[in-house]
Amino acid sequence: MPRRATQQLVGRRVTISRSSRTVATAIDNSLNAPPPPVPSDPNTPLSSDYPSTYASEAELDVDGEIDGEVDGQVDEHVAKAMGALTLVAGPAEATGEASAPPKPLSRLARRKQKPFPFLELPAELRVKIYEYFFDDTHYVLDLDPDNYRRIHKKLGFFRTCRTISLEAGYLFYSTHTFRIFPTHPGKHFKTKKPLLARMSSRQRSWITSLEMRLGPGWNKPPRGWVVNPALGLHECTSVRKLTVFVECDPSDGIFNGFRRADDFYEGFSRNLLTDVLNQMPSLDNVTFDAWSSVRKKGAMMRGLINTAVSHGKQIQWGPERGWTDEDNEEDIKVPTSDMVATALLNGVGMDVVIVA
């Protein structure tokens, strides 16, 4: 091929290569370029009616200029308007400079709320609040595995301050009845440390009502059912009511063949009640109650009534059994103090006084 023809062919190839690159560059620029502005039309809805899918004016401005910018300097009025859009106003408003970025909401200063002045309430209202606070606790309290969930966590309220400890503590212990010896089956029933022995001296001094249940362990009473100084009955100086609830009478014929010995549990119950009454000389009355199977003229009840009367206590009857002083169906007559004194002076046994 001649030399001149070869040069022309090479020139055409270079021209074609340059043209291809130019076309490729134009296509790439057209793909990356922003869409053309939409011409305004009277029949076309306002742009505010639909979300904008087009670039802003600042993005369309090729030279990087925006309204109000002259020679790279932002107009003062525009700078103030932009600063007013921020959450935190700064000195930029006065100088015309761009304001600082807003601080996160979590870092903003929060106003501290003042605690409610509970102790400034009248004492009557505070006591009413304490009553509502302990409203879901049982009236009679005993050693129970469920006590931790129902009661123990509430007692942490006493640690708030000394005033609340005294007020709420007195209300709690003076408005509940506490069982002297545990009756819940399991380890608590056989414990040597009853509920009273677990309390402090101040707590025991607030108690106004006690209950003693007789019947559980009728064939073999637990070793922990004894009255000793650790039980703290001598510190229960505010107790004015003792309830003796009899669950069963082992002297009944249905216990024949199962009893440990005749009159064993009846004697144990009388001795236990005697020890309790000796520790609380300020006690005014004893309330007797029982299940429906217990008879007032049975050996169990007769012995307990005699014990209470001999200590000069007034006899009252609980609501469960429904006994009254006018009961005639069982021919039981509760002896008065004069009858007891006369019987003891004449050497007559109390059983004779009861059935007379």
Tab-separated table of C-alpha atoms in Angstrom:
chain	number	residue	atom	x	y	z
A	1	MET	CA	0.000	0.000	0.000
A	2	PRO	CA	1.393	3.436	-0.877
A	3	ARG	CA	2.650	5.574	1.930
A	4	ARG	CA	0.101	8.358	1.393
A	5	ALA	CA	-2.829	5.930	1.516
A	6	THR	CA	-1.531	4.480	4.743
A	7	GLN	CA	-1.398	7.930	6.391
A	8	GLN	CA	-4.962	8.698	5.342
A	9	LEU	CA	-6.216	5.403	6.802
A	10	VAL	CA	-4.501	6.054	10.137
A	11	GLY	CA	-5.960	9.555	10.236
A	12	ARG	CA	-9.444	8.219	9.752
A	13	ARG	CA	-9.000	5.727	12.605
A	14	VAL	CA	-7.842	8.494	14.975
A	15	THR	CA	-10.779	10.661	13.978
A	16	ILE	CA	-13.238	7.811	14.510
A	17	SER	CA	-11.701	7.001	17.947
A	18	ARG	CA	-11.958	10.645	19.029
A	19	SER	CA	-15.551	10.789	17.817
A	20	SER	CA	-16.434	7.679	19.782
A	21	ARG	CA	-15.015	9.140	22.959
A	22	THR	CA	-16.911	12.360	22.381
A	23	VAL	CA	-20.177	10.481	21.862
A	24	ALA	CA	-19.589	8.371	25.001
A	25	THR	CA	-18.871	11.498	27.024
A	26	ALA	CA	-22.035	13.174	25.778
A	27	ILE	CA	-24.155	10.145	26.642
A	28	ASP	CA	-22.667	9.958	30.132
A	29	ASN	CA	-23.294	13.671	30.724
A	30	SER	CA	-26.859	13.317	29.541
A	31	LEU	CA	-27.483	10.483	31.994
A	32	ASN	CA	-26.067	12.397	34.946
A	33	ALA	CA	-27.620	15.736	34.049
A	34	PRO	CA	-30.711	16.898	36.018
A	35	PRO	CA	-34.095	16.623	34.303
A	36	PRO	CA	-35.292	19.690	32.441
A	37	PRO	CA	-37.657	22.013	34.299
A	38	VAL	CA	-41.334	21.424	33.839
A	39	PRO	CA	-43.007	24.288	31.992
A	40	SER	CA	-45.718	26.035	33.954
A	41	ASP	CA	-49.237	25.492	32.776
A	42	PRO	CA	-52.422	27.126	34.165
A	43	ASN	CA	-54.114	23.749	34.182
A	44	THR	CA	-51.273	22.092	36.052
A	45	PRO	CA	-51.706	21.861	39.883
A	46	LEU	CA	-49.359	23.798	42.069
A	47	SER	CA	-46.060	22.096	42.876
A	48	SER	CA	-46.938	22.194	46.581
A	49	ASP	CA	-49.793	19.757	45.945
A	50	TYR	CA	-47.404	16.943	45.111
A	51	PRO	CA	-44.084	15.903	46.620
A	52	SER	CA	-41.197	17.290	44.635
A	53	THR	CA	-39.086	14.772	42.678
A	54	TYR	CA	-36.812	17.364	41.113
A	55	ALA	CA	-33.582	18.870	42.251
A	56	SER	CA	-33.529	22.162	44.112
A	57	GLU	CA	-32.494	25.434	42.550
A	58	ALA	CA	-29.154	25.248	44.277
A	59	GLU	CA	-28.497	21.872	42.627
A	60	LEU	CA	-29.547	23.185	39.172
A	61	ASP	CA	-27.309	26.237	39.474
A	62	VAL	CA	-24.233	25.350	37.464
A	63	ASP	CA	-22.151	28.247	38.672
A	64	GLY	CA	-22.893	27.470	42.355
A	65	GLU	CA	-24.791	30.741	42.833
A	66	ILE	CA	-28.081	31.044	44.696
A	67	ASP	CA	-30.543	33.856	45.056
A	68	GLY	CA	-29.104	36.591	47.173
A	69	GLU	CA	-25.448	35.567	46.559
A	70	VAL	CA	-23.246	38.147	44.962
A	71	ASP	CA	-19.621	37.306	44.174
A	72	GLY	CA	-19.599	34.407	46.582
A	73	GLN	CA	-21.013	36.495	49.443
A	74	VAL	CA	-24.425	35.652	50.953
A	75	ASP	CA	-26.767	38.568	51.426
A	76	GLU	CA	-27.317	39.589	55.053
A	77	HIS	CA	-31.102	39.151	54.884
A	78	VAL	CA	-30.734	35.664	53.418
A	79	ALA	CA	-28.256	34.670	56.140
A	80	LYS	CA	-30.644	35.828	58.862
A	81	ALA	CA	-33.513	33.964	57.268
A	82	MET	CA	-31.473	30.780	57.120
A	83	GLY	CA	-30.375	31.227	60.731
A	84	ALA	CA	-33.966	31.607	61.854
A	85	LEU	CA	-34.668	28.093	60.586
A	86	THR	CA	-32.325	26.504	63.132
A	87	LEU	CA	-33.461	25.325	66.580
A	88	VAL	CA	-30.773	27.201	68.454
A	89	ALA	CA	-30.314	30.914	67.843
A	90	GLY	CA	-26.806	32.211	68.258
A	91	PRO	CA	-24.728	35.300	67.749
A	92	ALA	CA	-24.886	34.655	63.991
A	93	GLU	CA	-28.127	36.613	63.874
A	94	ALA	CA	-26.269	39.779	64.751
A	95	THR	CA	-23.203	39.136	62.593
A	96	GLY	CA	-24.983	37.636	59.609
A	97	GLU	CA	-22.829	34.507	59.667
A	98	ALA	CA	-24.246	31.020	59.342
A	99	SER	CA	-25.622	29.765	62.650
A	100	ALA	CA	-24.259	26.698	64.451
A	101	PRO	CA	-25.971	23.327	63.822
A	102	PRO	CA	-28.778	22.530	66.282
A	103	LYS	CA	-27.990	20.412	69.319
A	104	PRO	CA	-29.652	17.004	69.672
A	105	LEU	CA	-32.861	17.069	71.707
A	106	SER	CA	-31.425	14.607	74.221
A	107	ARG	CA	-28.750	17.118	75.160
A	108	LEU	CA	-31.099	20.008	75.756
A	109	ALA	CA	-31.377	21.156	79.328
A	110	ARG	CA	-34.370	19.561	81.011
A	111	ARG	CA	-36.225	21.097	83.879
A	112	LYS	CA	-35.932	18.954	86.994
A	113	GLN	CA	-39.246	18.042	88.555
A	114	LYS	CA	-39.577	18.699	92.259
A	115	PRO	CA	-40.565	15.687	94.415
A	116	PHE	CA	-44.075	15.638	95.819
A	117	PRO	CA	-44.077	17.007	99.407
A	118	PHE	CA	-45.724	13.928	100.925
A	119	LEU	CA	-44.829	14.775	104.510
A	120	GLU	CA	-46.503	18.176	104.175
A	121	LEU	CA	-49.886	16.472	103.833
A	122	PRO	CA	-52.100	16.326	106.916
A	123	ALA	CA	-51.549	13.265	109.086
A	124	GLU	CA	-55.090	12.043	108.360
A	125	LEU	CA	-54.381	11.908	104.617
A	126	ARG	CA	-51.061	10.140	105.120
A	127	VAL	CA	-52.734	7.471	107.255
A	128	LYS	CA	-55.386	7.003	104.573
A	129	ILE	CA	-52.670	6.498	101.971
A	130	TYR	CA	-50.989	3.900	104.196
A	131	GLU	CA	-54.297	2.034	104.446
A	132	TYR	CA	-54.630	1.898	100.670
A	133	PHE	CA	-51.006	0.794	100.352
A	134	PHE	CA	-51.515	-2.253	102.634
A	135	ASP	CA	-55.066	-2.949	101.496
A	136	ASP	CA	-54.186	-6.177	99.638
A	137	THR	CA	-52.539	-7.905	102.623
A	138	HIS	CA	-54.479	-10.499	104.602
A	139	TYR	CA	-55.959	-9.479	107.918
A	140	VAL	CA	-54.409	-12.464	109.774
A	141	LEU	CA	-50.689	-12.926	109.156
A	142	ASP	CA	-48.738	-16.122	109.658
A	143	LEU	CA	-45.447	-17.607	108.537
A	144	ASP	CA	-46.159	-18.385	104.898
A	145	PRO	CA	-43.867	-19.013	101.891
A	146	ASP	CA	-45.947	-16.487	99.964
A	147	ASN	CA	-45.171	-13.691	102.404
A	148	TYR	CA	-42.060	-12.597	100.500
A	149	ARG	CA	-44.037	-11.849	97.356
A	150	ARG	CA	-47.092	-10.312	99.034
A	151	ILE	CA	-45.778	-8.561	102.149
A	152	HIS	CA	-41.991	-8.444	102.423
A	153	LYS	CA	-41.499	-6.102	99.462
A	154	LYS	CA	-44.127	-3.727	100.793
A	155	LEU	CA	-42.339	-3.478	104.116
A	156	GLY	CA	-39.425	-1.849	102.301
A	157	PHE	CA	-41.606	1.268	102.330
A	158	PHE	CA	-40.669	1.671	106.009
A	159	ARG	CA	-37.092	2.517	105.000
A	160	THR	CA	-38.107	5.762	103.275
A	161	CYS	CA	-37.520	7.925	106.346
A	162	ARG	CA	-37.998	7.834	110.097
A	163	THR	CA	-41.380	9.578	110.034
A	164	ILE	CA	-42.878	7.184	107.491
A	165	SER	CA	-41.324	4.239	109.305
A	166	LEU	CA	-43.081	5.185	112.533
A	167	GLU	CA	-46.425	6.151	111.031
A	168	ALA	CA	-46.791	3.353	108.487
A	169	GLY	CA	-45.245	0.781	110.822
A	170	TYR	CA	-47.664	1.522	113.618
A	171	LEU	CA	-50.639	1.372	111.232
A	172	PHE	CA	-49.542	-1.954	109.740
A	173	TYR	CA	-48.841	-3.779	113.005
A	174	SER	CA	-51.794	-2.339	114.908
A	175	THR	CA	-54.411	-3.160	112.250
A	176	HIS	CA	-53.431	-6.777	111.555
A	177	THR	CA	-53.799	-9.931	113.633
A	178	PHE	CA	-50.643	-11.991	114.034
A	179	ARG	CA	-50.642	-15.718	114.659
A	180	ILE	CA	-48.602	-16.728	117.695
A	181	PHE	CA	-47.617	-20.183	116.425
A	182	PRO	CA	-47.331	-21.072	112.723
A	183	THR	CA	-49.881	-23.395	111.155
A	184	HIS	CA	-48.796	-23.460	107.494
A	185	PRO	CA	-47.692	-27.000	106.536
A	186	GLY	CA	-44.016	-27.499	105.852
A	187	LYS	CA	-40.820	-26.159	107.330
A	188	HIS	CA	-42.496	-23.125	108.906
A	189	PHE	CA	-44.837	-25.346	110.913
A	190	LYS	CA	-41.893	-27.087	112.571
A	191	THR	CA	-39.697	-24.024	112.970
A	192	LYS	CA	-38.358	-23.063	116.386
A	193	LYS	CA	-38.644	-19.369	115.530
A	194	PRO	CA	-42.304	-18.318	115.153
A	195	LEU	CA	-43.398	-15.063	113.580
A	196	LEU	CA	-43.363	-13.081	116.839
A	197	ALA	CA	-39.810	-14.192	117.565
A	198	ARG	CA	-38.710	-12.717	114.211
A	199	MET	CA	-39.989	-9.226	115.037
A	200	SER	CA	-38.288	-6.395	116.864
A	201	SER	CA	-39.367	-5.133	120.259
A	202	ARG	CA	-40.930	-2.010	118.754
A	203	GLN	CA	-42.952	-4.028	116.248
A	204	ARG	CA	-44.265	-6.317	118.973
A	205	SER	CA	-45.245	-3.318	121.079
A	206	TRP	CA	-47.489	-2.059	118.238
A	207	ILE	CA	-49.518	-5.280	117.925
A	208	THR	CA	-53.072	-5.084	119.251
A	209	SER	CA	-54.479	-8.487	118.228
A	210	LEU	CA	-53.113	-12.037	118.370
A	211	GLU	CA	-54.483	-15.402	117.306
A	212	MET	CA	-53.684	-18.905	118.531
A	213	ARG	CA	-54.920	-21.826	116.418
A	214	LEU	CA	-55.324	-25.182	118.118
A	215	GLY	CA	-55.719	-28.408	116.194
A	216	PRO	CA	-52.721	-28.665	113.845
A	217	GLY	CA	-50.361	-31.310	115.166
A	218	TRP	CA	-53.011	-32.625	117.572
A	219	ASN	CA	-51.240	-35.993	117.800
A	220	LYS	CA	-47.690	-34.570	117.930
A	221	PRO	CA	-47.353	-30.802	118.481
A	222	PRO	CA	-44.200	-29.142	117.086
A	223	ARG	CA	-41.335	-28.483	119.486
A	224	GLY	CA	-41.431	-24.804	118.614
A	225	TRP	CA	-44.903	-24.399	120.149
A	226	VAL	CA	-43.605	-23.222	123.511
A	227	VAL	CA	-43.824	-19.912	125.329
A	228	ASN	CA	-40.367	-18.581	126.174
A	229	PRO	CA	-38.672	-15.157	126.400
A	230	ALA	CA	-37.564	-15.411	122.756
A	231	LEU	CA	-41.211	-15.407	121.672
A	232	GLY	CA	-41.561	-11.872	123.042
A	233	LEU	CA	-45.126	-12.071	124.369
A	234	HIS	CA	-44.143	-9.959	127.371
A	235	GLU	CA	-43.386	-7.104	124.949
A	236	CYS	CA	-46.846	-7.236	123.363
A	237	THR	CA	-48.141	-4.642	125.798
A	238	SER	CA	-50.743	-3.179	123.409
A	239	VAL	CA	-52.603	-6.444	122.787
A	240	ARG	CA	-56.225	-6.198	123.878
A	241	LYS	CA	-57.673	-9.133	121.984
A	242	LEU	CA	-56.588	-12.776	121.858
A	243	THR	CA	-58.500	-15.106	119.542
A	244	VAL	CA	-58.352	-18.833	120.252
A	245	PHE	CA	-59.532	-20.718	117.181
A	246	VAL	CA	-60.106	-24.464	117.654
A	247	GLU	CA	-59.891	-26.464	114.440
A	248	CYS	CA	-60.621	-29.869	115.956
A	249	ASP	CA	-61.464	-31.519	119.252
A	250	PRO	CA	-59.498	-34.772	119.651
A	251	SER	CA	-61.866	-35.849	122.439
A	252	ASP	CA	-64.537	-36.451	119.794
A	253	GLY	CA	-65.325	-40.092	119.100
A	254	ILE	CA	-64.083	-39.939	115.506
A	255	PHE	CA	-60.506	-39.686	116.831
A	256	ASN	CA	-60.741	-42.962	118.753
A	257	GLY	CA	-57.909	-45.285	117.745
A	258	PHE	CA	-55.797	-42.425	116.389
A	259	ARG	CA	-55.127	-40.478	119.534
A	260	ARG	CA	-51.762	-40.479	121.205
A	261	ALA	CA	-53.439	-40.716	124.629
A	262	ASP	CA	-56.640	-39.611	126.262
A	263	ASP	CA	-56.676	-35.938	127.218
A	264	PHE	CA	-53.170	-35.423	125.763
A	265	TYR	CA	-53.908	-32.620	123.325
A	266	GLU	CA	-56.565	-31.075	125.534
A	267	GLY	CA	-54.039	-30.783	128.376
A	268	PHE	CA	-51.387	-29.456	126.006
A	269	SER	CA	-53.780	-26.746	124.745
A	270	ARG	CA	-54.764	-25.696	128.272
A	271	ASN	CA	-51.137	-25.402	129.357
A	272	LEU	CA	-50.270	-23.439	126.241
A	273	LEU	CA	-53.104	-20.978	126.793
A	274	THR	CA	-52.103	-20.629	130.459
A	275	ASP	CA	-48.529	-19.731	129.494
A	276	VAL	CA	-49.739	-17.181	126.954
A	277	LEU	CA	-52.076	-15.464	129.422
A	278	ASN	CA	-49.398	-15.344	132.086
A	279	GLN	CA	-47.156	-13.383	129.710
A	280	MET	CA	-49.857	-10.798	128.933
A	281	PRO	CA	-51.484	-9.582	132.163
A	282	SER	CA	-52.894	-6.489	130.422
A	283	LEU	CA	-55.041	-8.590	128.089
A	284	ASP	CA	-58.731	-7.818	128.553
A	285	ASN	CA	-60.655	-10.601	126.829
A	286	VAL	CA	-60.343	-13.887	124.987
A	287	THR	CA	-62.417	-14.598	121.894
A	288	PHE	CA	-63.231	-18.234	121.151
A	289	ASP	CA	-64.091	-19.486	117.702
A	290	ALA	CA	-64.038	-22.871	115.974
A	291	TRP	CA	-65.020	-24.925	112.965
A	292	SER	CA	-68.557	-26.263	112.847
A	293	SER	CA	-67.485	-29.759	113.985
A	294	VAL	CA	-66.273	-28.492	117.397
A	295	ARG	CA	-68.777	-28.660	120.261
A	296	LYS	CA	-68.829	-26.099	123.018
A	297	LYS	CA	-69.488	-28.730	125.682
A	298	GLY	CA	-66.637	-30.931	124.457
A	299	ALA	CA	-63.584	-31.541	126.638
A	300	MET	CA	-61.430	-29.282	124.495
A	301	MET	CA	-63.651	-26.194	124.738
A	302	ARG	CA	-64.542	-26.699	128.388
A	303	GLY	CA	-60.906	-26.791	129.379
A	304	LEU	CA	-60.031	-23.662	127.368
A	305	ILE	CA	-62.977	-21.680	128.726
A	306	ASN	CA	-62.074	-22.651	132.278
A	307	THR	CA	-58.497	-21.509	131.731
A	308	ALA	CA	-59.525	-18.089	130.389
A	309	VAL	CA	-62.062	-17.486	133.171
A	310	SER	CA	-59.627	-18.510	135.892
A	311	HIS	CA	-57.298	-15.730	134.656
A	312	GLY	CA	-60.076	-13.162	134.951
A	313	LYS	CA	-60.573	-12.688	131.201
A	314	GLN	CA	-63.876	-11.805	129.610
A	315	ILE	CA	-65.224	-14.360	127.137
A	316	GLN	CA	-66.361	-13.379	123.663
A	317	TRP	CA	-67.367	-15.443	120.633
A	318	GLY	CA	-66.069	-15.293	117.099
A	319	PRO	CA	-68.172	-15.082	113.917
A	320	GLU	CA	-67.168	-18.420	112.335
A	321	ARG	CA	-68.887	-20.780	114.784
A	322	GLY	CA	-71.572	-18.314	115.782
A	323	TRP	CA	-71.664	-19.108	119.483
A	324	THR	CA	-73.421	-16.683	121.817
A	325	ASP	CA	-73.848	-16.319	125.555
A	326	GLU	CA	-77.478	-17.413	125.180
A	327	ASP	CA	-76.687	-20.784	123.597
A	328	ASN	CA	-78.977	-23.434	125.156
A	329	GLU	CA	-78.656	-26.208	122.629
A	330	GLU	CA	-75.505	-27.548	124.260
A	331	ASP	CA	-76.354	-26.710	127.897
A	332	ILE	CA	-73.132	-24.761	128.365
A	333	LYS	CA	-73.049	-21.865	130.756
A	334	VAL	CA	-70.016	-19.603	130.801
A	335	PRO	CA	-69.005	-19.056	134.439
A	336	THR	CA	-68.674	-15.552	135.769
A	337	SER	CA	-65.825	-14.333	137.926
A	338	ASP	CA	-67.983	-14.604	141.050
A	339	MET	CA	-68.856	-18.213	140.233
A	340	VAL	CA	-65.170	-19.044	139.746
A	341	ALA	CA	-64.160	-17.411	143.036
A	342	THR	CA	-66.917	-19.252	144.891
A	343	ALA	CA	-65.997	-22.563	143.304
A	344	LEU	CA	-62.307	-22.193	144.129
A	345	LEU	CA	-63.120	-21.122	147.690
A	346	ASN	CA	-65.281	-24.191	148.210
A	347	GLY	CA	-62.790	-26.496	146.519
A	348	VAL	CA	-65.176	-27.407	143.714
A	349	GLY	CA	-63.639	-28.314	140.361
A	350	MET	CA	-64.212	-26.028	137.397
A	351	ASP	CA	-65.887	-28.843	135.419
A	352	VAL	CA	-68.650	-28.837	138.052
A	353	VAL	CA	-69.079	-25.061	137.614
A	354	ILE	CA	-69.302	-25.345	133.810
A	355	VAL	CA	-72.058	-27.965	133.740
A	356	ALA	CA	-74.006	-26.556	136.705
